[in-house]
Coordinates of C-alpha atoms and ligand atoms in Angstrom, one line a residue:
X477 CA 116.4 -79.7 -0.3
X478 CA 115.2 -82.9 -0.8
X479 CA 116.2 -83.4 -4.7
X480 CA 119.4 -82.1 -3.9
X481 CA 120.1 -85.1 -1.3
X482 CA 118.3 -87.5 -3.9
X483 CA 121.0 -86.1 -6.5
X484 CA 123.6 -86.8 -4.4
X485 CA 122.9 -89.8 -3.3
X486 CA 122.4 -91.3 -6.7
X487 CA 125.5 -89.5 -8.2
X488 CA 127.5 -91.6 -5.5
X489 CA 125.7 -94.6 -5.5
X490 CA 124.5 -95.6 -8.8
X491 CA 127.5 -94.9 -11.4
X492 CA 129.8 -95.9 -13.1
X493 CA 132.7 -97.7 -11.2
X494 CA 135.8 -96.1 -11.6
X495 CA 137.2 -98.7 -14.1
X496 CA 134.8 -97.7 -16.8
X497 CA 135.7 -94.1 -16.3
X498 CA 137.4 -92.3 -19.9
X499 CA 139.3 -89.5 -19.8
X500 CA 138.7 -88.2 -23.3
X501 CA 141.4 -85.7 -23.7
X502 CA 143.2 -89.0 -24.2
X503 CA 141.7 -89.7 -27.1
X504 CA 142.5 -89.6 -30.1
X505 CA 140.5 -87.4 -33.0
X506 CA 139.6 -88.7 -36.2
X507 CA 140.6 -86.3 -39.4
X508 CA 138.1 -85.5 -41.7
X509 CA 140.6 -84.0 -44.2
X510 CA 143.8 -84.1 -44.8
X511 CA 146.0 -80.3 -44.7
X512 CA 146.0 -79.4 -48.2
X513 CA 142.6 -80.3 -48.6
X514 CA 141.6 -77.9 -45.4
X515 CA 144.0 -75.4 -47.2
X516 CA 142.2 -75.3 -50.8
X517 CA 138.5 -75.1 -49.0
X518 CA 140.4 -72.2 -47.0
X519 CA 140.9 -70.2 -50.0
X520 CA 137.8 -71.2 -52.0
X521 CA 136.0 -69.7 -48.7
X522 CA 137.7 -66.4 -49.0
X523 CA 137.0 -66.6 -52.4
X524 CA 133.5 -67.2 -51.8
X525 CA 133.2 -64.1 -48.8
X526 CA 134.7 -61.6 -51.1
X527 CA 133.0 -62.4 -54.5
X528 CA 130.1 -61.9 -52.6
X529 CA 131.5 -58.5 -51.0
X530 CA 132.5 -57.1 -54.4
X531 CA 129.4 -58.3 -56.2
X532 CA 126.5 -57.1 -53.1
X533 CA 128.8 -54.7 -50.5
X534 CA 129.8 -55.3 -47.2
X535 CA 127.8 -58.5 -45.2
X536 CA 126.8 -58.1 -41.7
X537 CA 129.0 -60.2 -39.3
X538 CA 126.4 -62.6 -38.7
X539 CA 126.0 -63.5 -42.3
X540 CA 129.9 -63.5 -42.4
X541 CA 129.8 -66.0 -39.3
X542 CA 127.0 -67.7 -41.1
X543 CA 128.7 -68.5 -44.0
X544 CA 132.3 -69.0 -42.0
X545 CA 130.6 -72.2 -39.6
X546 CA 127.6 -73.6 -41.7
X547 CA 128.0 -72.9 -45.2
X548 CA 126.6 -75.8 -46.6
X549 CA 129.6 -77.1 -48.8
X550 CA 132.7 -75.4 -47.1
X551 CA 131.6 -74.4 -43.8
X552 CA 134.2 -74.7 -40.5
X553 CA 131.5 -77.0 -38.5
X554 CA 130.0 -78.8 -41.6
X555 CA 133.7 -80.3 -42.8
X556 CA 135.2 -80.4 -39.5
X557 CA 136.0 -82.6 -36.4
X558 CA 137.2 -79.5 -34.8
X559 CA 136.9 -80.7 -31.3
X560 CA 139.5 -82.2 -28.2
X561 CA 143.3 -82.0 -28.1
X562 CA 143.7 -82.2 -31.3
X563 CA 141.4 -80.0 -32.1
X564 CA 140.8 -76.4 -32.0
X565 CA 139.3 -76.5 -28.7
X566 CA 137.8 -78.6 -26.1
X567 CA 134.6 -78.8 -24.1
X568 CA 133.5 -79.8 -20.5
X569 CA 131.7 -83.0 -22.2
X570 CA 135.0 -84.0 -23.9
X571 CA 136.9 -82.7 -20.4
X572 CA 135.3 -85.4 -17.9
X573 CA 132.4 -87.9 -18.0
X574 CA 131.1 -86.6 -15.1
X575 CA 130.4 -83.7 -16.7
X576 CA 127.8 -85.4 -18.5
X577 CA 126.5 -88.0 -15.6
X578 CA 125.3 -84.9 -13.8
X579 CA 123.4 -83.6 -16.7
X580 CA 121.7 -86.9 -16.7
X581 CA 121.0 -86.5 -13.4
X582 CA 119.6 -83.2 -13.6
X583 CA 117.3 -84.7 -17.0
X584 CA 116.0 -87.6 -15.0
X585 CA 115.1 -85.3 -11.6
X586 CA 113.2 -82.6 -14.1
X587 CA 111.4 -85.3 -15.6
X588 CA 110.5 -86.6 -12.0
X589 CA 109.3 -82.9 -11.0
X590 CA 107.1 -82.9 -14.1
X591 CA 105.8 -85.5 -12.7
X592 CA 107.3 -88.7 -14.4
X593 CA 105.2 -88.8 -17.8
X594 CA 105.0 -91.3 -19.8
X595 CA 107.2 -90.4 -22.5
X596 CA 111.0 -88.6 -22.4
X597 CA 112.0 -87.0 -25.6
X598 CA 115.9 -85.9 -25.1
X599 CA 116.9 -83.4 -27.1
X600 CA 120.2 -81.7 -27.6
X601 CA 121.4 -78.8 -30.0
X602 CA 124.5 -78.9 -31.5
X603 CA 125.6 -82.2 -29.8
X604 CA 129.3 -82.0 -30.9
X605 CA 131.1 -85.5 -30.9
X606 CA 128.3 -87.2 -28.7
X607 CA 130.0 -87.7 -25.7
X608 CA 126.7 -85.5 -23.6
X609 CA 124.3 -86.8 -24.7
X610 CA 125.9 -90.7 -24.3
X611 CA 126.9 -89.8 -20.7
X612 CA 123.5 -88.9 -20.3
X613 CA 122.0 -92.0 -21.9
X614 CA 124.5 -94.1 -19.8
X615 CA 123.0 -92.2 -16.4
X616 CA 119.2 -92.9 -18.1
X617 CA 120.5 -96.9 -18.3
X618 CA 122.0 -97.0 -14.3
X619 CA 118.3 -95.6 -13.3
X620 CA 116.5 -97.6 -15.6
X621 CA 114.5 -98.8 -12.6
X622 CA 113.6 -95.1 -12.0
X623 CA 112.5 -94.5 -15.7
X624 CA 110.6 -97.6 -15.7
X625 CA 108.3 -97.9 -18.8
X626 CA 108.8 -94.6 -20.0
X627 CA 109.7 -94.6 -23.5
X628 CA 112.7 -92.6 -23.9
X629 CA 113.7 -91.3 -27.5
X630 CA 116.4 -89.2 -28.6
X631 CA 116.9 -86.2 -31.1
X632 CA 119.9 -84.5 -32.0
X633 CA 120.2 -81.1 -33.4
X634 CA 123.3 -80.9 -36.3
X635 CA 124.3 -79.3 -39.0
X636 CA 127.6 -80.8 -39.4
X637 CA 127.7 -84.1 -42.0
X638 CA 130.7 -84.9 -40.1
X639 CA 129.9 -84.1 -36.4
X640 CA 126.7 -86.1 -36.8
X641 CA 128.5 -89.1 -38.4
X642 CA 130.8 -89.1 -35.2
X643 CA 127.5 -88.7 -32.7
X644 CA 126.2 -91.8 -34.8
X645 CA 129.2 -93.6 -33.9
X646 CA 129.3 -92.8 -30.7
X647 CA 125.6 -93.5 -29.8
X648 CA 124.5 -96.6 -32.0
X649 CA 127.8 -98.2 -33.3
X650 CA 127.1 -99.5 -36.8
X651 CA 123.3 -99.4 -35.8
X652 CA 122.3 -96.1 -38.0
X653 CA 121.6 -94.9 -41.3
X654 CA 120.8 -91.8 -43.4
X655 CA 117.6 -91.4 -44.7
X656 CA 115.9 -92.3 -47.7
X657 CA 116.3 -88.5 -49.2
X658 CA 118.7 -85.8 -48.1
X659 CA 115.7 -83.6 -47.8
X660 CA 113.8 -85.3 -45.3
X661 CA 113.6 -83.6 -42.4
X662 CA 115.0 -86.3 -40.2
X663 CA 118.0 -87.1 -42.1
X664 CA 119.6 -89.6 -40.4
X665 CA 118.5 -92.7 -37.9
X666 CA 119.8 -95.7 -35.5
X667 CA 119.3 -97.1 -32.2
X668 CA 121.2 -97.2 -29.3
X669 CA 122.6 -100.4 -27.8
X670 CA 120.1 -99.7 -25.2
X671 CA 117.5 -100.1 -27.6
X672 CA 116.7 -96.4 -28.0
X673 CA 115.5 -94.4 -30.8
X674 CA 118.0 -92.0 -32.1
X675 CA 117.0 -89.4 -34.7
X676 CA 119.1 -86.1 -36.7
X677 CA 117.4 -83.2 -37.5
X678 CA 118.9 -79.8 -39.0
X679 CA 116.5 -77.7 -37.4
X680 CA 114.8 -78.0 -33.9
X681 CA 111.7 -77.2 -35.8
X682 CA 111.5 -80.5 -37.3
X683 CA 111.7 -82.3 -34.3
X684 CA 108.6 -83.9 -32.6
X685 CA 106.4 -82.1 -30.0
X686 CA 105.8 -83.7 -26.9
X687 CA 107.5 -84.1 -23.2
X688 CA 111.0 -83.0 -24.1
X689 CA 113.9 -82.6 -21.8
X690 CA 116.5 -80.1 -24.2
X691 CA 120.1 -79.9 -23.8
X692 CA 122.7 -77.0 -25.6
X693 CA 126.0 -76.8 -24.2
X694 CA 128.3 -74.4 -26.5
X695 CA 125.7 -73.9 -29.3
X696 CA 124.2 -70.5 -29.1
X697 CA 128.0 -69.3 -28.7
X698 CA 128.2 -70.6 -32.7
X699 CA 125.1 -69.0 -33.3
X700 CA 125.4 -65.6 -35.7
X701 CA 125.4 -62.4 -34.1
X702 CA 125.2 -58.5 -35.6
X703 CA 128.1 -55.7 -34.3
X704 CA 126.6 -52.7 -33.5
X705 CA 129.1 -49.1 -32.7
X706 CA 127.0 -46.5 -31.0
X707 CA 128.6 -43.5 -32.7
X708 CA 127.6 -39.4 -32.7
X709 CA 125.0 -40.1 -35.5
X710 CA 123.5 -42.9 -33.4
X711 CA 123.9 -46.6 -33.5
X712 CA 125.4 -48.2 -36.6
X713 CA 125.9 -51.7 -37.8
X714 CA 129.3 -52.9 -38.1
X715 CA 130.2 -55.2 -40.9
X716 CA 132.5 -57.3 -42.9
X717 CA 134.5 -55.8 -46.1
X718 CA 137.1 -56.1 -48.4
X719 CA 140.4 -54.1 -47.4
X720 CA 141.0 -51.7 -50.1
X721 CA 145.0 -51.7 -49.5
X722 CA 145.3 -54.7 -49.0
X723 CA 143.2 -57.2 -51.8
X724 CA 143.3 -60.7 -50.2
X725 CA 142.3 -59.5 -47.3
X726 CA 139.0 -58.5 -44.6
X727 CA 138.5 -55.8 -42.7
X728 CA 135.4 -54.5 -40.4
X729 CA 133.6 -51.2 -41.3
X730 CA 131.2 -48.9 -39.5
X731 CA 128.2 -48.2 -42.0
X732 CA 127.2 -44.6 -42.5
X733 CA 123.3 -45.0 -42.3
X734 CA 121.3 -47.2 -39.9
X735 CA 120.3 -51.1 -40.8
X736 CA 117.5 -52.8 -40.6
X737 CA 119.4 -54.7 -37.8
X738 CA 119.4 -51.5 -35.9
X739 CA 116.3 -51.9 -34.4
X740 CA 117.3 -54.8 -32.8
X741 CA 119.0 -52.5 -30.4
X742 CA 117.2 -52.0 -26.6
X743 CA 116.2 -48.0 -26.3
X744 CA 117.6 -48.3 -22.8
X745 CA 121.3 -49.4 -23.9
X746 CA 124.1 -47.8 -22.5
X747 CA 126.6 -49.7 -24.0
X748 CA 128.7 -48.1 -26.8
X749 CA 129.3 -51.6 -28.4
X750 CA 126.7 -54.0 -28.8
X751 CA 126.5 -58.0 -30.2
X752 CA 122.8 -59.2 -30.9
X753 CA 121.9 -62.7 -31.6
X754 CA 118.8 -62.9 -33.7
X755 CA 118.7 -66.4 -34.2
X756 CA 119.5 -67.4 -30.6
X757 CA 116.1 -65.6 -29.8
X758 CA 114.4 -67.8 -32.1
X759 CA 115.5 -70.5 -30.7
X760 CA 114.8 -69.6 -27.3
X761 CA 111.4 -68.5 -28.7
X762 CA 110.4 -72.1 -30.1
X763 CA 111.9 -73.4 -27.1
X764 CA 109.5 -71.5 -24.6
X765 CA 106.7 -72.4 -26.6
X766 CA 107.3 -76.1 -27.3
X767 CA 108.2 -76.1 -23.1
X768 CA 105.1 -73.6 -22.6
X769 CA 102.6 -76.2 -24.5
X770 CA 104.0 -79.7 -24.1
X771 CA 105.8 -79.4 -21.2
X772 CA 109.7 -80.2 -20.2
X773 CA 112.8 -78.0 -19.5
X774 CA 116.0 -76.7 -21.1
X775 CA 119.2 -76.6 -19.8
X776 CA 121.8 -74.4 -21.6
X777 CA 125.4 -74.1 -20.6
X778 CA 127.7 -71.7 -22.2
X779 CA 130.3 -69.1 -21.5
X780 CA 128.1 -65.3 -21.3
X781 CA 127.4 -62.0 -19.7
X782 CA 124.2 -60.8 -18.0
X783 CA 124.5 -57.7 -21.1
X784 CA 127.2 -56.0 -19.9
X785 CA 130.0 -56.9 -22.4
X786 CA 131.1 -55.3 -25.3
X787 CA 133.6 -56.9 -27.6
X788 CA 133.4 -60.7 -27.4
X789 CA 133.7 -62.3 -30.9
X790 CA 136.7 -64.1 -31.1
X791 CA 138.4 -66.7 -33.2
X792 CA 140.3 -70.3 -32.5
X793 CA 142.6 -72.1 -33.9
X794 CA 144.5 -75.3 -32.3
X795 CA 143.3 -74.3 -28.3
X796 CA 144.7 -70.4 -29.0
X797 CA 143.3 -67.2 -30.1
X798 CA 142.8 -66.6 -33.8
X799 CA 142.0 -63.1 -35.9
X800 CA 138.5 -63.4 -36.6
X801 CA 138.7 -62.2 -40.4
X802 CA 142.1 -64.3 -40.9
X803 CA 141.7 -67.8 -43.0
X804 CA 137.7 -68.2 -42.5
X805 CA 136.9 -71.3 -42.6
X806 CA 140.1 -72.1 -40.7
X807 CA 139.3 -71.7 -37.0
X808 CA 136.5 -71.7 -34.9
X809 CA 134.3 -68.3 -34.3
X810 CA 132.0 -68.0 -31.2
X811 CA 130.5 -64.8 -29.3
X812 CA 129.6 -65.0 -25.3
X813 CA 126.0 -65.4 -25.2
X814 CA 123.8 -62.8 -23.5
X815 CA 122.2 -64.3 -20.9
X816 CA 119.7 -61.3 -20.2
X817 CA 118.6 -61.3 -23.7
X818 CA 117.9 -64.6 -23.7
X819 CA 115.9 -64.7 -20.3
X820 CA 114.1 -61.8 -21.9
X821 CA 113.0 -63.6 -24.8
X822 CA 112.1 -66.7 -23.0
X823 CA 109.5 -65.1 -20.0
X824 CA 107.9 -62.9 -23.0
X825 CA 107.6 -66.9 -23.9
X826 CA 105.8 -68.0 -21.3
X827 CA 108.2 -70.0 -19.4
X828 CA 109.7 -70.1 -16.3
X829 CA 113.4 -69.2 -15.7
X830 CA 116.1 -70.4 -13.0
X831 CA 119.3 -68.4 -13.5
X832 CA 122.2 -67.9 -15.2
X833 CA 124.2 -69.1 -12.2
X834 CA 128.1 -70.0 -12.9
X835 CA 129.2 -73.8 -14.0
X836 CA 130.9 -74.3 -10.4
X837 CA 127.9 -73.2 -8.4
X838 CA 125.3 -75.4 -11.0
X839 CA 128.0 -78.8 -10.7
X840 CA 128.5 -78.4 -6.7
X841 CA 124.9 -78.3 -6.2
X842 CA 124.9 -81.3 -8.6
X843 CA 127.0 -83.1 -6.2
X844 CA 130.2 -83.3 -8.5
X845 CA 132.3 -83.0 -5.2
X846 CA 130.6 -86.1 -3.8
X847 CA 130.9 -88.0 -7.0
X848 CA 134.8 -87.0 -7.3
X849 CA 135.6 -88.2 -3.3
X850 CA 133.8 -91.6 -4.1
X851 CA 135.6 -92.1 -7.7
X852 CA 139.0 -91.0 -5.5
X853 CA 138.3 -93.6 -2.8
X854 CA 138.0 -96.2 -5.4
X855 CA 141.0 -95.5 -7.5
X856 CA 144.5 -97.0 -7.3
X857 CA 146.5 -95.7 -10.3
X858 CA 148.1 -92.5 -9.1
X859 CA 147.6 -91.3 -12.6
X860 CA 144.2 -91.7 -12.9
X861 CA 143.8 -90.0 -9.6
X862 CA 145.6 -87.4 -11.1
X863 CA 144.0 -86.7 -14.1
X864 CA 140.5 -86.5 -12.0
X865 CA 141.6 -83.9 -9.6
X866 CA 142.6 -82.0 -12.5
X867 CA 139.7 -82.4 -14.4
X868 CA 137.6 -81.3 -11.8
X869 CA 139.4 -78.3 -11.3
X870 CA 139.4 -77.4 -14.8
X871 CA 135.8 -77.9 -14.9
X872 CA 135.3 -76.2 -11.1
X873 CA 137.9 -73.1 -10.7
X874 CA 136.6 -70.0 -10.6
X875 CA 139.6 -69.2 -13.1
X876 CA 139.6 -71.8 -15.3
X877 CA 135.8 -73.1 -16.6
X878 CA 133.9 -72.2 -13.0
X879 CA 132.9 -69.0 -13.6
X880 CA 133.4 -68.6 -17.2
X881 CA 130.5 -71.1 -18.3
X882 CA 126.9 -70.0 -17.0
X883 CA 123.9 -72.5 -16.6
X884 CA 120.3 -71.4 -17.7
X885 CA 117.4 -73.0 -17.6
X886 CA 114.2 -72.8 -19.0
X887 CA 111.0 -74.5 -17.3
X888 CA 106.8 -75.0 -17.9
X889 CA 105.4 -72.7 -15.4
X890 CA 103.8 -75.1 -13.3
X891 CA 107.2 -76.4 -12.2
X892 CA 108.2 -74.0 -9.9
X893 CA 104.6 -73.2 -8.6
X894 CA 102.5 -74.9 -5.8
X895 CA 99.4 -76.3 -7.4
X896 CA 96.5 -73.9 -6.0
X897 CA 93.9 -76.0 -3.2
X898 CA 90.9 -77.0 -5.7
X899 CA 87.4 -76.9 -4.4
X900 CA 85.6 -80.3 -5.0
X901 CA 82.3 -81.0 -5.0
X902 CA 81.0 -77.5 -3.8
X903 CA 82.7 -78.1 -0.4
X904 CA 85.9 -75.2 0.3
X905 CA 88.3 -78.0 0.3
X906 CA 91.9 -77.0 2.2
X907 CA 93.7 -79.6 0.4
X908 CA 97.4 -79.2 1.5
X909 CA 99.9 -79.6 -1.8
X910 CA 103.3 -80.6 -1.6
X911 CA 105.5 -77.6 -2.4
X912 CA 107.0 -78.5 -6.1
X913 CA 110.6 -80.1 -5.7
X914 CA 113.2 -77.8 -5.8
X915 CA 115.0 -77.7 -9.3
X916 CA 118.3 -79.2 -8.9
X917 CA 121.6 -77.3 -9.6
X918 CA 119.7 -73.7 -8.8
X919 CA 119.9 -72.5 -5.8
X920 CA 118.4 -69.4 -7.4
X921 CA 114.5 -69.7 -7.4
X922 CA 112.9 -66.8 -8.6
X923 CA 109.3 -67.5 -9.3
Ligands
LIG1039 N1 127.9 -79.4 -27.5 C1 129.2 -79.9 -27.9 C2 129.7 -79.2 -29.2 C3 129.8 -77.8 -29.2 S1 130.4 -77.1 -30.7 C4 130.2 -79.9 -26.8 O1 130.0 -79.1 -25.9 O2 131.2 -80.6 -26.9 C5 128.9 -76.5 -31.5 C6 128.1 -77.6 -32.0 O3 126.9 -77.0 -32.6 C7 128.7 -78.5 -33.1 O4 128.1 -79.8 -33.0 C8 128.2 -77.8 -34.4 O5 128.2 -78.5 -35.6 C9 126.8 -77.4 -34.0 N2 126.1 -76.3 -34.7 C10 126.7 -75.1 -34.9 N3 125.8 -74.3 -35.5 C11 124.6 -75.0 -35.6 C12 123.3 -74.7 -36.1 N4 123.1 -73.5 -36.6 N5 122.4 -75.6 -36.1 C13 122.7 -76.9 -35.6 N6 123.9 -77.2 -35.1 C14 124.9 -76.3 -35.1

């Protein structure tokens, strides 16, 4: 596995030195709003879900979740730093650096296997507080000589005013601004100390084509999804509505006669409950086809099933459990993403798939075992050595994040394949092609 050993031996040799290492759960979060602020935009959310309720019926849950994360004035992501110990809940990014510095590995090997072009857009969805996609850029600086002239842009994915002034922060220092008109598509800008091109989008739609390498970690578990109940009558949609007994508050409720959504539903389900993610398909859709006609690959890490689960949306509030229709707008809300829905979208697409294959299986093939001895070796502080074994087995156990988080990826078809022997001249030419490097972090290769 010869990108494997190359993996490896860069993830030991080439990084960081221990001293620059950050453990982020250290950190401390800035507040976007101060508690009676968070508890008046709490109310004027309910507000807003049940004048809606009372004036158009029940909503679907995905329009509920919808509103709940990205409403546009009051919405849980849009007014929120909602993220680390402080926070509502924290993410392998935000866990360890490494995390990230194997991601950037994984971005800089794809690009090789493409075949180095000339120009490396990186592209993350739903980049949170920053911290991936500056690991990653710090990786892209330590094999600079690897990248050589390639120019290297970035492009973030957000919806969040607040999130993306954080990612700004993190990635360009003072060295961004927004745009000229809140309606432009790119609506904000800066460079990175490295020089690079940073850009904010709302919607991947409006970000450039070309050579793309994309990133999502814990985004399509934001992303909206329907409740279906199979019931004697057939399958119905569940949905969001105002308890009758009790005023104030939300309930769910099984409606009598089939919705449109309805047909999102596979004949072939055997399920009796059902979550569907509409949106996540369209973004695997544009995906494929930006992948499909300009090349690149898409890593997306998340926790999921392969379509077997039934009941997954849940609520969080300060790193616990939270009642999903309690205080919207107060805690987080997140679905486990269907893994077999989305592979099915993306081959209708086009593109090639490698997985889902678990967090711990996608990191050790990464090399994060090599990485952690070398980082141990160098370290003196007991503490510090503590906090990196611990790290690593929140990010690795089986029981803790190692089995719960899934990686999938998404790849132009000529990755995986060997390029067929061309005839040249009119003479049967057996040119002999090198078998296409082996995608790193998959042992899975199903062509
Ligand atoms: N990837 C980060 C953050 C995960 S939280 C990490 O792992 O730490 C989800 C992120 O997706 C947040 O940045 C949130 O603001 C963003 N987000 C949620 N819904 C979105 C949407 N529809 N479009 C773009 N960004 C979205």
């Amino acid at each position: 596995m010869r990108t494997l050993l190359i993996v490896n031996r860069l993830a030991v040799s080439h990084f960081l030195p221990l001293a620059s290492v950050r453990w982020r759960v250290a950190s401390s979060r800035p507040c976007s709003s101060n508690s009676s602020s968070q508890e008046q935009q709490r109310h004027s959310m309910l507000r807003h879900l049940t004048s809606k309720i009372k004036s158009t019926g029940p909503i679907s849950v995905a329009e509920y979740m919808r509103e709940v994360l990205t409403n546009p004035v009051m919405g849980y992501y849009v007014r929120n730093d909602m993220l680390g110990p402080e926070g509502d809940f924290i993410t392998s990014p935000e866990i360890s650096q490494i995390f990230g510095e194997l991601l950037g590995v994984w971005c800089v090997s794809e690009w090789m296997g493409a075949g180095s072009p000339g120009q490396l857009q990186l592209v993350e969805l739903g980049p949170g507080r920053g911290s991936l996609a500056s690991d990653v850029l710090r990786v892209f600086g330590q094999l600079r000589t690897v990248l050589g002239e390639t120019s290297v842009s970035v492009h973030l994915v957000e919806v969040s005013p607040v999130l993306s002034q954080v990612q700004a922060t993190c990635l360009t220092g003072e060295c961004n601004q927004a745009s000229a008109s809140e309606d432009e598509p790119c609506y904000h800008h800066g460079t990175t100390a490295a020089g690079l091109p940073c850009s904010w989008y709302r919607s991947l739609e409006h970000v450039p084509r070309g050579f793309s390498i994309y990133l999502a970690h814990e985004f399509f578990d934001a992303l909206p999804i329907h409740k279906f109940q199979r019931t004697e009558r057939g399958w119905r949609e569940v949905m969001v509505d105002i308890d009758p007994e009790k005023p104030g508050q939300l309930r769910f409720v099984i409606i009598p006669n089939p919705t449109l959504a309805c047909t999102l539903i596979q004949a072939d389900e055997k399920r009796q409950h059902v979550e569907v993610c509409p949106e996540g398909g369209v973004i695997i859709q544009q995906l494929a086809n930006r992948i499909a006609e300009d090349g690149g690959a898409a890593l997306i890490a998340d926790y999921g099933h392969g379509g077997t689960k039934m009941d997954t949306f849940r609520g969080f509030k300060g790193h616990q459990l939270h009642d999903v229709l309690s205080s919207p707008g107060a805690a987080d809300l997140t679905a486990d993403v269907d893994f077999s829905y989305l592979r099915g979208v993306a081959e209708e697409g086009g593109v090639a798939c490698l997985g889902p294959v678990t967090q711990r299986l996608f990191l050790k093939n990464m090399g994060i075992d090599a990485r952690l001895q070398v980082l141990l070796r160098n370290c003196t502080d007991p503490s510090t050595k503590k906090q990196l074994i611990q790290s690593y087995d929140m990010l690795t156990n089986p029981s803790k994040m190692g089995e719960r988080f899934h990686f999938f990826s998404m790849l132009a078809p000529s990755r995986l394949h060997r390029h067929r022997p061309q005839a040249a001249q009119g003479l049967k030419m057996e040119r002999k092609n090198p078998a296409p490097l082996p995608v790193a972090g998959f042992t899975e290769l199903n062509l």
